[in-house]
Amino acid sequence: MITASSDGSSLSNPGPSGWAWYVDEDRWAAGGWRRGTNNMGELMSVLDLLRQTRGVAEELRVLCDSQYAIRCCTEWLPGWKRRGWRKSDGNPVLNQDLLKELDRELQGRDVRFEWVKGHAGHPLNEKADALARAAAAAYQRGVVPDEGPGFGDAPRLGSLAVTPSRPEPDLFSAGGAWPPAEEPVDVVVEGLERRLWADDVRLDRDAYGELLHPDYVAFEASGQIRTRGSLLARAAVLEGAAEVDVLGVDRLAADVVLVRSRVRREGEQLLCSTLWQRDGDRWRARFQQKTIA
């Protein structure tokens, strides 16, 4: 497995911006723009890492302090693509050029994203952060930053020529209001539904528990009734990865969304209905019913 940390930086958001990814002293890269946003840097760092490791057979583990970048890559892309890269209000999704390239690079790749807290002393994250800030500072001085050795003999394609349309929030922290106001609720909840079935999430009690409402109840296809506590107690022995087809997302009320999906896993096929309820600043699964398809 290859473990890399990615990061982005913007001195004014938008302003001189940088991005970087770091594996070790022999494998890292950096770049940026004279004018860009923090989120552009976060996305570009992941994109360049994917490009440069394109021919590598090993699984790629990406450590990232940006919830925005992680959720773009793991949750929001399918809904945005289905809407023609527009939000539910009809306005275009920000950073489309980067997102479309990321979508292409992620196809068929074995990539695992993990959130790490920024500026908290994580060695790889601190290194990527320093390189991204150095790249932004270089553009502020009007010079080209050190681009690094890259990854082996992989081609260096450089930063995409994109232009920020307006300032964007710096979403490197897990704290604060979530999701950002610009993300359509149905896109966010569809992404959360997919995370609910993701193997790495279901084997992580903390990550899994974060998605479940305190009053969560599930009616299993077997006839069993499970609560949040009983489900988390057996999280480590849950079945393996699932293929999820979201059939529909319905806004039932301001704070309630119904997601209907077909789930294929371990030779079985289930039809699932999940009620998601806003709990403070987050959406959590409140109820789920499964039937054998």
Tab-separated table of C-alpha atoms in Angstrom:
chain	number	residue	atom	x	y	z
A	1	MET	CA	0.000	0.000	0.000
A	2	ILE	CA	1.153	3.531	-0.825
A	3	THR	CA	0.317	6.099	1.848
A	4	ALA	CA	0.397	9.741	0.822
A	5	SER	CA	-0.809	12.981	2.340
A	6	SER	CA	-2.329	15.725	0.187
A	7	ASP	CA	-2.978	19.362	1.003
A	8	GLY	CA	-3.868	22.733	-0.464
A	9	SER	CA	-3.174	26.311	0.553
A	10	SER	CA	-4.363	29.786	-0.426
A	11	LEU	CA	-2.941	32.972	1.033
A	12	SER	CA	-6.055	35.070	0.407
A	13	ASN	CA	-8.699	32.562	-0.781
A	14	PRO	CA	-8.672	33.445	-3.606
A	15	GLY	CA	-5.084	34.517	-3.977
A	16	PRO	CA	-1.672	32.934	-4.504
A	17	SER	CA	-2.347	29.232	-3.996
A	18	GLY	CA	-0.429	26.004	-3.728
A	19	TRP	CA	-0.983	22.280	-3.546
A	20	ALA	CA	1.223	19.341	-2.614
A	21	TRP	CA	1.239	15.639	-1.938
A	22	TYR	CA	3.913	13.774	-0.032
A	23	VAL	CA	4.872	10.115	0.338
A	24	ASP	CA	8.522	10.454	1.373
A	25	GLU	CA	11.545	12.575	0.524
A	26	ASP	CA	11.979	10.759	-2.797
A	27	ARG	CA	8.306	10.927	-3.805
A	28	TRP	CA	6.460	14.234	-3.555
A	29	ALA	CA	5.169	16.985	-5.796
A	30	ALA	CA	3.902	20.546	-5.511
A	31	GLY	CA	2.448	23.259	-7.701
A	32	GLY	CA	-0.116	26.015	-7.696
A	33	TRP	CA	-1.494	29.159	-9.304
A	34	ARG	CA	-1.011	32.899	-9.059
A	35	ARG	CA	-4.686	33.081	-8.111
A	36	GLY	CA	-6.689	30.215	-6.703
A	37	THR	CA	-8.634	28.992	-3.670
A	38	ASN	CA	-7.870	26.588	-0.869
A	39	ASN	CA	-10.400	24.090	-2.206
A	40	MET	CA	-8.798	24.209	-5.650
A	41	GLY	CA	-5.492	23.324	-4.032
A	42	GLU	CA	-7.029	20.475	-2.051
A	43	LEU	CA	-8.571	18.954	-5.187
A	44	MET	CA	-5.503	19.489	-7.361
A	45	SER	CA	-3.229	17.770	-4.847
A	46	VAL	CA	-5.374	14.639	-4.997
A	47	LEU	CA	-5.688	14.841	-8.783
A	48	ASP	CA	-1.933	15.083	-9.343
A	49	LEU	CA	-1.322	12.215	-6.929
A	50	LEU	CA	-3.806	10.041	-8.823
A	51	ARG	CA	-2.237	10.964	-12.165
A	52	GLN	CA	1.291	10.195	-11.072
A	53	THR	CA	0.361	6.848	-9.484
A	54	ARG	CA	-1.877	5.843	-12.393
A	55	GLY	CA	0.157	2.781	-13.384
A	56	VAL	CA	0.861	1.570	-9.846
A	57	ALA	CA	-0.890	-1.662	-8.884
A	58	GLU	CA	-0.758	-1.067	-5.133
A	59	GLU	CA	-3.703	0.331	-3.184
A	60	LEU	CA	-3.432	4.074	-2.627
A	61	ARG	CA	-4.200	5.481	0.834
A	62	VAL	CA	-4.731	9.240	0.782
A	63	LEU	CA	-4.539	11.183	4.046
A	64	CYS	CA	-6.351	14.476	3.733
A	65	ASP	CA	-7.384	17.203	6.169
A	66	SER	CA	-10.073	18.522	3.802
A	67	GLN	CA	-13.569	17.131	4.325
A	68	TYR	CA	-14.533	18.924	1.121
A	69	ALA	CA	-11.952	17.062	-0.984
A	70	ILE	CA	-12.744	13.697	0.581
A	71	ARG	CA	-16.475	14.034	0.149
A	72	CYS	CA	-16.148	15.299	-3.397
A	73	CYS	CA	-14.193	12.147	-4.265
A	74	THR	CA	-16.189	9.637	-2.224
A	75	GLU	CA	-19.762	10.951	-1.994
A	76	TRP	CA	-20.823	13.869	-4.163
A	77	LEU	CA	-19.510	13.089	-7.652
A	78	PRO	CA	-22.295	10.648	-8.691
A	79	GLY	CA	-25.089	13.111	-7.920
A	80	TRP	CA	-23.322	16.021	-9.585
A	81	LYS	CA	-22.672	13.974	-12.734
A	82	ARG	CA	-26.302	12.896	-12.890
A	83	ARG	CA	-27.362	16.549	-12.784
A	84	GLY	CA	-24.956	17.606	-15.505
A	85	TRP	CA	-22.557	19.146	-12.957
A	86	ARG	CA	-25.243	21.409	-11.564
A	87	LYS	CA	-26.609	21.801	-8.078
A	88	SER	CA	-30.267	21.303	-7.243
A	89	ASP	CA	-30.833	25.057	-7.553
A	90	GLY	CA	-29.619	24.920	-11.162
A	91	ASN	CA	-26.338	26.720	-10.545
A	92	PRO	CA	-23.112	25.063	-11.719
A	93	VAL	CA	-20.956	23.138	-9.263
A	94	LEU	CA	-17.753	24.954	-8.351
A	95	ASN	CA	-14.375	23.647	-9.543
A	96	GLN	CA	-15.891	21.574	-12.362
A	97	ASP	CA	-12.657	21.286	-14.354
A	98	LEU	CA	-10.876	19.695	-11.409
A	99	LEU	CA	-13.830	17.535	-10.420
A	100	LYS	CA	-14.315	16.105	-13.912
A	101	GLU	CA	-10.621	15.174	-14.082
A	102	LEU	CA	-10.823	13.624	-10.619
A	103	ASP	CA	-13.842	11.592	-11.679
A	104	ARG	CA	-11.908	10.214	-14.655
A	105	GLU	CA	-8.835	9.377	-12.590
A	106	LEU	CA	-10.847	7.620	-9.867
A	107	GLN	CA	-12.476	5.186	-12.307
A	108	GLY	CA	-11.190	1.677	-11.621
A	109	ARG	CA	-8.704	2.839	-8.979
A	110	ASP	CA	-8.219	1.227	-5.570
A	111	VAL	CA	-8.129	4.388	-3.448
A	112	ARG	CA	-8.899	4.815	0.244
A	113	PHE	CA	-9.349	8.303	1.689
A	114	GLU	CA	-8.809	9.037	5.368
A	115	TRP	CA	-9.426	12.310	7.173
A	116	VAL	CA	-6.689	13.600	9.467
A	117	LYS	CA	-6.913	16.708	11.607
A	118	GLY	CA	-4.936	19.553	10.084
A	119	HIS	CA	-2.160	21.335	11.975
A	120	ALA	CA	-2.166	18.637	14.659
A	121	GLY	CA	1.336	17.251	14.251
A	122	HIS	CA	0.653	14.390	11.831
A	123	PRO	CA	4.055	13.964	10.095
A	124	LEU	CA	2.832	13.401	6.529
A	125	ASN	CA	0.108	16.040	6.783
A	126	GLU	CA	2.536	18.597	8.195
A	127	LYS	CA	4.964	17.923	5.340
A	128	ALA	CA	2.290	18.257	2.650
A	129	ASP	CA	0.993	21.413	4.314
A	130	ALA	CA	4.455	22.982	4.392
A	131	LEU	CA	5.045	22.165	0.718
A	132	ALA	CA	1.658	23.563	-0.321
A	133	ARG	CA	2.242	26.780	1.634
A	134	ALA	CA	5.724	27.103	0.149
A	135	ALA	CA	4.257	26.788	-3.355
A	136	ALA	CA	1.656	29.483	-2.587
A	137	ALA	CA	4.366	31.738	-1.161
A	138	ALA	CA	6.477	31.237	-4.296
A	139	TYR	CA	3.626	32.399	-6.514
A	140	GLN	CA	3.116	35.365	-4.209
A	141	ARG	CA	6.768	36.313	-4.848
A	142	GLY	CA	6.290	35.807	-8.577
A	143	VAL	CA	8.536	32.737	-8.883
A	144	VAL	CA	7.878	29.114	-9.843
A	145	PRO	CA	7.849	26.774	-6.822
A	146	ASP	CA	9.938	23.644	-6.452
A	147	GLU	CA	7.836	20.966	-8.147
A	148	GLY	CA	9.560	18.066	-6.365
A	149	PRO	CA	10.777	14.726	-7.727
A	150	GLY	CA	7.276	13.379	-8.454
A	151	PHE	CA	6.513	9.677	-8.338
A	152	GLY	CA	9.143	7.610	-10.127
A	153	ASP	CA	9.057	8.012	-13.901
A	154	ALA	CA	5.447	9.208	-14.026
A	155	PRO	CA	4.837	12.159	-16.388
A	156	ARG	CA	4.503	15.602	-14.828
A	157	LEU	CA	1.310	17.200	-16.086
A	158	GLY	CA	1.243	20.211	-13.767
A	159	SER	CA	-1.685	22.243	-12.411
A	160	LEU	CA	-4.819	22.622	-14.483
A	161	ALA	CA	-5.409	26.151	-15.753
A	162	VAL	CA	-8.556	26.971	-13.792
A	163	THR	CA	-9.905	30.268	-12.492
A	164	PRO	CA	-11.781	30.660	-9.203
A	165	SER	CA	-15.187	32.294	-9.575
A	166	ARG	CA	-15.442	33.561	-5.995
A	167	PRO	CA	-13.973	32.972	-2.524
A	168	GLU	CA	-14.619	29.549	-1.036
A	169	PRO	CA	-14.707	28.389	2.603
A	170	ASP	CA	-11.648	26.623	3.996
A	171	LEU	CA	-13.136	23.242	4.849
A	172	PHE	CA	-10.112	21.432	6.289
A	173	SER	CA	-11.708	20.908	9.684
A	174	ALA	CA	-14.371	18.445	10.780
A	175	GLY	CA	-15.862	21.159	12.965
A	176	GLY	CA	-18.310	23.891	12.058
A	177	ALA	CA	-21.542	23.729	10.128
A	178	TRP	CA	-21.818	20.830	7.721
A	179	PRO	CA	-22.612	20.356	4.921
A	180	PRO	CA	-21.657	23.663	3.266
A	181	ALA	CA	-24.641	25.649	2.050
A	182	GLU	CA	-23.627	25.191	-1.598
A	183	GLU	CA	-24.081	21.418	-1.524
A	184	PRO	CA	-27.594	20.211	-2.426
A	185	VAL	CA	-29.111	18.211	0.421
A	186	ASP	CA	-30.011	15.275	-1.831
A	187	VAL	CA	-26.414	15.055	-3.103
A	188	VAL	CA	-25.044	15.152	0.445
A	189	VAL	CA	-27.449	12.515	1.752
A	190	GLU	CA	-26.877	10.234	-1.237
A	191	GLY	CA	-23.178	10.384	-0.469
A	192	LEU	CA	-23.829	9.555	3.169
A	193	GLU	CA	-25.956	6.581	2.122
A	194	ARG	CA	-23.017	5.200	0.158
A	195	ARG	CA	-20.709	5.783	3.123
A	196	LEU	CA	-23.143	3.874	5.327
A	197	TRP	CA	-22.366	0.755	3.275
A	198	ALA	CA	-18.647	1.353	2.729
A	199	ASP	CA	-16.500	-1.461	4.111
A	200	ASP	CA	-13.899	0.786	5.733
A	201	VAL	CA	-16.615	2.815	7.460
A	202	ARG	CA	-18.568	-0.181	8.745
A	203	LEU	CA	-15.414	-1.648	10.259
A	204	ASP	CA	-14.635	1.619	12.057
A	205	ARG	CA	-16.961	2.048	15.049
A	206	ASP	CA	-16.340	5.779	15.358
A	207	ALA	CA	-16.876	6.519	11.662
A	208	TYR	CA	-19.911	4.222	11.498
A	209	GLY	CA	-21.415	5.608	14.675
A	210	GLU	CA	-21.086	9.154	13.369
A	211	LEU	CA	-23.565	8.289	10.594
A	212	LEU	CA	-26.193	6.795	12.918
A	213	HIS	CA	-28.732	8.844	14.855
A	214	PRO	CA	-28.819	8.086	18.619
A	215	ASP	CA	-32.345	6.688	18.115
A	216	TYR	CA	-31.440	4.670	15.004
A	217	VAL	CA	-33.500	1.503	14.403
A	218	ALA	CA	-33.151	-1.007	11.558
A	219	PHE	CA	-35.586	-3.697	10.420
A	220	GLU	CA	-33.328	-6.354	8.894
A	221	ALA	CA	-34.338	-8.609	6.014
A	222	SER	CA	-34.016	-11.525	8.452
A	223	GLY	CA	-36.749	-10.053	10.632
A	224	GLN	CA	-34.374	-8.907	13.350
A	225	ILE	CA	-34.660	-5.418	14.813
A	226	ARG	CA	-31.391	-3.656	15.528
A	227	THR	CA	-30.662	-0.472	17.402
A	228	ARG	CA	-27.626	1.761	17.061
A	229	GLY	CA	-25.984	0.087	20.042
A	230	SER	CA	-26.532	-3.477	18.864
A	231	LEU	CA	-25.355	-2.609	15.366
A	232	LEU	CA	-22.152	-0.955	16.555
A	233	ALA	CA	-21.477	-3.887	18.900
A	234	ARG	CA	-21.134	-6.181	15.888
A	235	ALA	CA	-19.521	-3.654	13.521
A	236	ALA	CA	-16.272	-5.602	13.363
A	237	VAL	CA	-18.020	-8.709	11.972
A	238	LEU	CA	-20.326	-7.078	9.452
A	239	GLU	CA	-20.347	-8.445	5.928
A	240	GLY	CA	-17.881	-7.180	3.346
A	241	ALA	CA	-18.051	-4.373	0.803
A	242	ALA	CA	-21.337	-3.658	-0.942
A	243	GLU	CA	-22.322	-2.316	-4.343
A	244	VAL	CA	-24.938	0.391	-3.874
A	245	ASP	CA	-27.330	1.656	-6.568
A	246	VAL	CA	-29.305	4.652	-5.325
A	247	LEU	CA	-32.802	4.450	-6.838
A	248	GLY	CA	-34.198	7.675	-5.485
A	249	VAL	CA	-33.746	10.498	-2.998
A	250	ASP	CA	-36.919	12.179	-1.701
A	251	ARG	CA	-37.039	15.269	0.531
A	252	LEU	CA	-39.968	14.491	2.859
A	253	ALA	CA	-39.507	17.509	5.110
A	254	ALA	CA	-36.937	20.199	5.788
A	255	ASP	CA	-35.043	17.853	8.113
A	256	VAL	CA	-36.020	14.427	6.724
A	257	VAL	CA	-34.836	12.696	3.530
A	258	LEU	CA	-35.747	9.217	2.271
A	259	VAL	CA	-33.142	7.294	0.258
A	260	ARG	CA	-34.185	4.192	-1.695
A	261	SER	CA	-31.410	1.900	-2.884
A	262	ARG	CA	-30.553	-1.555	-4.180
A	263	VAL	CA	-27.592	-3.176	-2.419
A	264	ARG	CA	-25.647	-6.157	-3.719
A	265	ARG	CA	-23.367	-7.871	-1.226
A	266	GLU	CA	-21.939	-11.348	-0.670
A	267	GLY	CA	-24.268	-13.027	-3.154
A	268	GLU	CA	-27.438	-11.335	-1.845
A	269	GLN	CA	-29.465	-8.428	-3.139
A	270	LEU	CA	-31.428	-6.124	-0.868
A	271	LEU	CA	-33.884	-3.299	-1.368
A	272	CYS	CA	-33.323	-0.665	1.302
A	273	SER	CA	-35.176	2.384	2.518
A	274	THR	CA	-33.262	4.738	4.797
A	275	LEU	CA	-34.659	7.774	6.571
A	276	TRP	CA	-32.022	10.451	7.140
A	277	GLN	CA	-32.729	13.152	9.718
A	278	ARG	CA	-30.814	16.349	10.351
A	279	ASP	CA	-29.245	16.159	13.798
A	280	GLY	CA	-27.794	19.567	14.606
A	281	ASP	CA	-25.438	20.405	11.737
A	282	ARG	CA	-25.241	16.844	10.368
A	283	TRP	CA	-27.464	14.319	8.654
A	284	ARG	CA	-27.723	10.930	10.362
A	285	ALA	CA	-29.573	7.714	9.519
A	286	ARG	CA	-32.639	7.436	11.780
A	287	PHE	CA	-34.386	4.362	10.377
A	288	GLN	CA	-33.629	1.671	7.803
A	289	GLN	CA	-35.670	-1.207	6.424
A	290	LYS	CA	-34.233	-3.980	4.271
A	291	THR	CA	-36.063	-6.571	2.180
A	292	ILE	CA	-34.648	-9.333	0.012
A	293	ALA	CA	-34.939	-8.400	-3.655
